Amino acid sequence: MEKYDVSIIGGGSAGLAALKRLSSLGKQAVLLEGGEKIGSKNISGGILYSKKPKKGKAYNVEDIYENFLTDAPYERKITKYILNATSKDKVFSIDLTAAHNYEANFGCSVLMNKLNNWFAQQAEEAAQKQGGGIVSGVHVSAIRWEGEKTIIQTDELEEIEVKAVIAADGVNSEIAYMTGARQKFSPSQIYQGVKVVVKLPEDIMAQRFSIGPDEGAAHLFAGDVTLNHIGGGFLYTNRDTLSVGGVYHLDSLLENPAEPYEIVNALLRNPMISEFIKDEVPLRGEIDKNVAKEEQMRIRFAVTKMIKTWTELRDAYYSKNKREKIIAEGKYSSAEEMESQLSSIRDQMSTKYGIKFGTDYIEEEYSAKLVPDGKRCRMEKPYFKNILFVGDAAGRGVFVGPRIEGLNVGIDDAARAAEAVARTLDRNNFSDDHLGQYYLQSVEQSPYTHDLKSIDKDYLKIFLDAAKDVPKDIISSKYGMVIKMMSSKTLRNFAVGFANILGYEKLLPIIETVDTYVKVPTEIAERLGTSMSSSYTPTIPSIAQRIAKLKYNDDSKSHIKVLKPTSEFMKKMIVLCPTKCYFMEKEGVMIQHEGCIECGTCSEETDWKHPAGEKGINYQYG
Amino acid sequence: MDLINIAVIVKLEPDFSEGNVSYNPDGTLNRAETKNILGPHSAIAVNAAFYAKVKHGAKISIATMGPPTAESMLQQAQLMSDADELYLYSDRVFAGADTLATAEVLKSGILKMQEKMDIVFSGHRASDGETGQTGPQTAWKLGMTFLGNVIDYEIDPAKRIVRVKRFVRLQGIYDVVEEMEVPLPVFIAIDPSYKPKFNTVSQRLAYEKYQKEARVRSQNFKQYLKVLNALQIGADPKLIGIAGSPTIVYKVERIPKGKATRQAEVIDGQDKEQIRKVVARIRQSLSTMVIK
Ligand SMILES: Cc1cc2nc3c(=O)[nH]c(=O)nc-3n(C[C@H](O)[C@H](O)[C@H](O)COP(=O)(O)OP(=O)(O)OC[C@H]3O[C@@H](n4cnc5c(N)ncnc54)[C@H](O)[C@@H]3O)c2cc1C
Ligand code: SF4
């Protein structure tokens, strides 16, 4: 049996950070990832933060990857952070940039496939020097102990023996379930996150959001766009795409089931968002059915090719970097030449093939994943024997109000786990709970753990302060009291103090309600918002079209087995599964696993495993 | 233990995927407009060679006969296999070559390579109108043992033998698997169903290491590339190009369409009822089918 010092299970941002850190500390580690390639299974919103907490120290992304700021393919540094309250066509915006900047060095928008690939390159280089590395397309199916030996079993490769394990296998951690280190998360402990990636050329984006080439905007949405669920929507600017989605508490979705894609659609249909995402798109003309079949095919292929050429050139034309690159390569002599070529292709498209141009939006990828609500579900004891749990697997993510932070927390955990393992390897003491206890202590010192236990009153104050400009004259409304309170400095301070006295646990059921997430914002928008209108109606793809666009490596076997086909929970999955995998038959609820995107929503009442190595969903953006 | 030396012969083919392929109004392929890529069967041969690199650190040389633009295809092949050497045999006199004349060029090229080859790989056949003859003919000209339809192979470097599994037709039954042990050197035409398997963590780590090296190498592929003409490979002028080609393609005709006997019915995939009916029909057909 082959032997390695450490095995890391899961190659998301947390697992990769653990590999990089361990390798930098001179230890040999192999990372095993189920997806065909690194990044194919990871999704986020997402904004990756680097923090400078007032108390304690967090390991930031640039502590793990020294060249992060200069070399990493992050999308944009977020410089504008705005909360939008919505009610039908009305929107009332509140600037929350202060909350975004709170204790932060920076926050940048990211797409996980691209970013994790970069992390993997860095980590792998360091790991290879220690005789370790990354192996993808491998699904860890079991871990067993034989005397001193810890043996990792996978579906694809021969077993290996290791001294310690870092479990970074995400929110649906099989390692956690099979060892009994923790229970599956219950609906009250998790959010369902759903997202679409929309294409938008770089320069058009910069102009539309009034941001410079290296700046970015983040918009959050509350109010009726949530279709009455606890949680909120987001729209983040990437380099040449937008991430639009929402994160909603699963118990609130179970109480009031709505199709996840309908919740995303509600966002897309909001006039403010419709206007943000719109672009000029070519519309294929009908091909004359009377001409020969071969000719129809030739036309179809030619049209596809023209649209592709036009789109690629246009994307390049609207991007400073790409434009300069193309000109430097000598393909075009100037931007003007590109422009005239663009318009000549465009003319050809319309005259030769009857292609029209209209306003719409272009959706690239639909995705979904559970998100652990760390303040409700973090593992109190994030280890089992010599396995340390990090990131989503340990249920650690800070979600307070508009704050959505899982990436930075996972990276901090990973660094702590790596250090604990390295230290234990040096002392060669794997007896008792040494490793686990040391890791636990370190995690307890993390500022994020502090945030998961108690509310930060300075942060709360910023949030309340932001609402101070809401005029007091809406006192007559049902929620006027709340708003009035927020507009008075004394009362704001009082609210903060009160929150502290009450304590986190008691406060949560008061703060995280439909009232705060939906009703108050709706009321504010209704009374104070500006009416917006959209210049077009976005053509929203059906769920079938969305699934058809995704890439899968088909698995003939289902990785999910329905255990309780007639339970209420499973019946609700017919609605809540983001890709409509469940349907009703005479015998009860059945699954058709082919379209599954492994979000984990149905996990509570099913026998849920990740697919075998390489199989299943293969995200291109994430 | 000696290093294993492997050569792969590959072919440039049009990219038939939508958006890349162009047709002339008369329905024939527009070669000038269509992108050329490493043919899918050649790609499998390249993969097979890479397997030996991962398992035994084999040295790989990839060769093709083609126009100067075929360079980029060799780059693509290097990216897949971390090839150590690339050869492009390019010469006006090669023009009009049929499979036999092509085999002559490839044979001469392979004989000119620095090492004596232990295994030469070729694809099963090409997808743009070839007959699967180039491989066997090259093997014959090289005087190597030819193994066709190989679906799996393992080298034993110590014994200098190769164990292969290949599809054969036996008493009219297709796809019977034949296993054999053959002393090196051999010429292997790889079957399209070949898939390399790496079952241990160390092999998979080696795989990643070579893939990474391949990315770096293929970015500077010209350092590894030799472009050689007829004279440089010492090919016999009588046996190459038009002169060496006994086959002349007189005309390519479209195969007339057979009359369809099926009756198609259009079903709305969104409609559950209709889909149910389809399932019922399939069930019914299956139940009446008798498997002999
Ligand atoms: C819609 C949405 C928006 C979000 N927005 C933000 C945001 O703005 N900011 C932020 O900081 N966070 C955000 N998050 C949270 C953040 O994305 C996650 O916390 C983070 O991605 C988790 O990383 P991870 O490495 O712990 O897990 P994952 O990224 O889930 O990685 C786990 C990996 O383990 C692999 N794996 C699992 N089981 C096995 C096995 N048995 N064998 C081998 N491999 C296995 C999986 O294939 C996967 O690659 C958001 C999440 C969602 C869904
Ligand atoms: S079947 Fe798949 S996609 Fe559907 S809820 Fe379950 S895990 Fe998510």
mmCIF file of N, CA and C and ligand atoms in Angstrom, chain A residues 560 577-579 581-582 591 596-602 608, ligand 2:
data_model
loop_
_atom_site.group_PDB
_atom_site.id
_atom_site.type_symbol
_atom_site.label_atom_id
_atom_site.label_comp_id
_atom_site.label_asym_id
_atom_site.label_seq_id
_atom_site.Cartn_x
_atom_site.Cartn_y
_atom_site.Cartn_z
ATOM 1 N N ILE A 560 -27.860 9.153 -5.352
ATOM 2 C CA ILE A 560 -28.832 9.477 -4.301
ATOM 3 C C ILE A 560 -29.903 8.399 -4.277
ATOM 4 N N CYS A 577 -36.048 21.017 -5.418
ATOM 5 C CA CYS A 577 -34.838 20.597 -6.139
ATOM 6 C C CYS A 577 -34.597 21.595 -7.268
ATOM 7 N N PRO A 578 -33.418 22.208 -7.314
ATOM 8 C CA PRO A 578 -33.182 23.264 -8.304
ATOM 9 C C PRO A 578 -33.193 22.768 -9.743
ATOM 10 N N THR A 579 -33.021 21.462 -9.960
ATOM 11 C CA THR A 579 -33.047 20.974 -11.340
ATOM 12 C C THR A 579 -34.160 19.953 -11.565
ATOM 13 N N CYS A 581 -35.282 17.170 -10.209
ATOM 14 C CA CYS A 581 -34.945 15.752 -10.312
ATOM 15 C C CYS A 581 -36.034 14.857 -9.741
ATOM 16 N N TYR A 582 -36.913 15.431 -8.931
ATOM 17 C CA TYR A 582 -37.917 14.607 -8.264
ATOM 18 C C TYR A 582 -39.273 14.728 -8.933
ATOM 19 N N ILE A 591 -36.682 9.650 -7.951
ATOM 20 C CA ILE A 591 -35.626 10.545 -8.439
ATOM 21 C C ILE A 591 -35.172 10.145 -9.831
ATOM 22 N N CYS A 596 -29.040 16.088 -11.727
ATOM 23 C CA CYS A 596 -28.673 16.539 -10.377
ATOM 24 C C CYS A 596 -27.412 17.398 -10.404
ATOM 25 N N ILE A 597 -27.452 18.529 -9.706
ATOM 26 C CA ILE A 597 -26.263 19.381 -9.653
ATOM 27 C C ILE A 597 -25.610 19.327 -8.272
ATOM 28 N N GLU A 598 -25.992 18.298 -7.503
ATOM 29 C CA GLU A 598 -25.308 17.990 -6.248
ATOM 30 C C GLU A 598 -25.345 19.122 -5.239
ATOM 31 N N CYS A 599 -26.495 19.807 -5.168
ATOM 32 C CA CYS A 599 -26.583 20.947 -4.257
ATOM 33 C C CYS A 599 -26.723 20.485 -2.811
ATOM 34 N N GLY A 600 -27.365 19.321 -2.603
ATOM 35 C CA GLY A 600 -27.519 18.808 -1.241
ATOM 36 C C GLY A 600 -28.859 19.122 -0.595
ATOM 37 N N THR A 601 -29.720 19.862 -1.293
ATOM 38 C CA THR A 601 -30.992 20.259 -0.695
ATOM 39 C C THR A 601 -31.799 19.053 -0.204
ATOM 40 N N CYS A 602 -31.751 17.953 -0.965
ATOM 41 C CA CYS A 602 -32.573 16.789 -0.624
ATOM 42 C C CYS A 602 -31.857 15.859 0.347
ATOM 43 N N TRP A 608 -27.455 10.057 0.654
ATOM 44 C CA TRP A 608 -26.842 11.045 -0.251
ATOM 45 C C TRP A 608 -25.329 10.881 -0.307
HETATM 46 S S1 SF4 C 2 -31.405 15.790 -6.497
HETATM 47 FE FE1 SF4 C 2 -29.459 16.835 -6.701
HETATM 48 S S2 SF4 C 2 -29.961 18.854 -7.464
HETATM 49 FE FE2 SF4 C 2 -31.853 17.971 -6.667
HETATM 50 S S3 SF4 C 2 -31.982 18.666 -4.552
HETATM 51 FE FE3 SF4 C 2 -30.970 16.706 -4.508
HETATM 52 S S4 SF4 C 2 -28.788 17.185 -4.586
HETATM 53 FE FE4 SF4 C 2 -29.884 19.038 -5.253
#
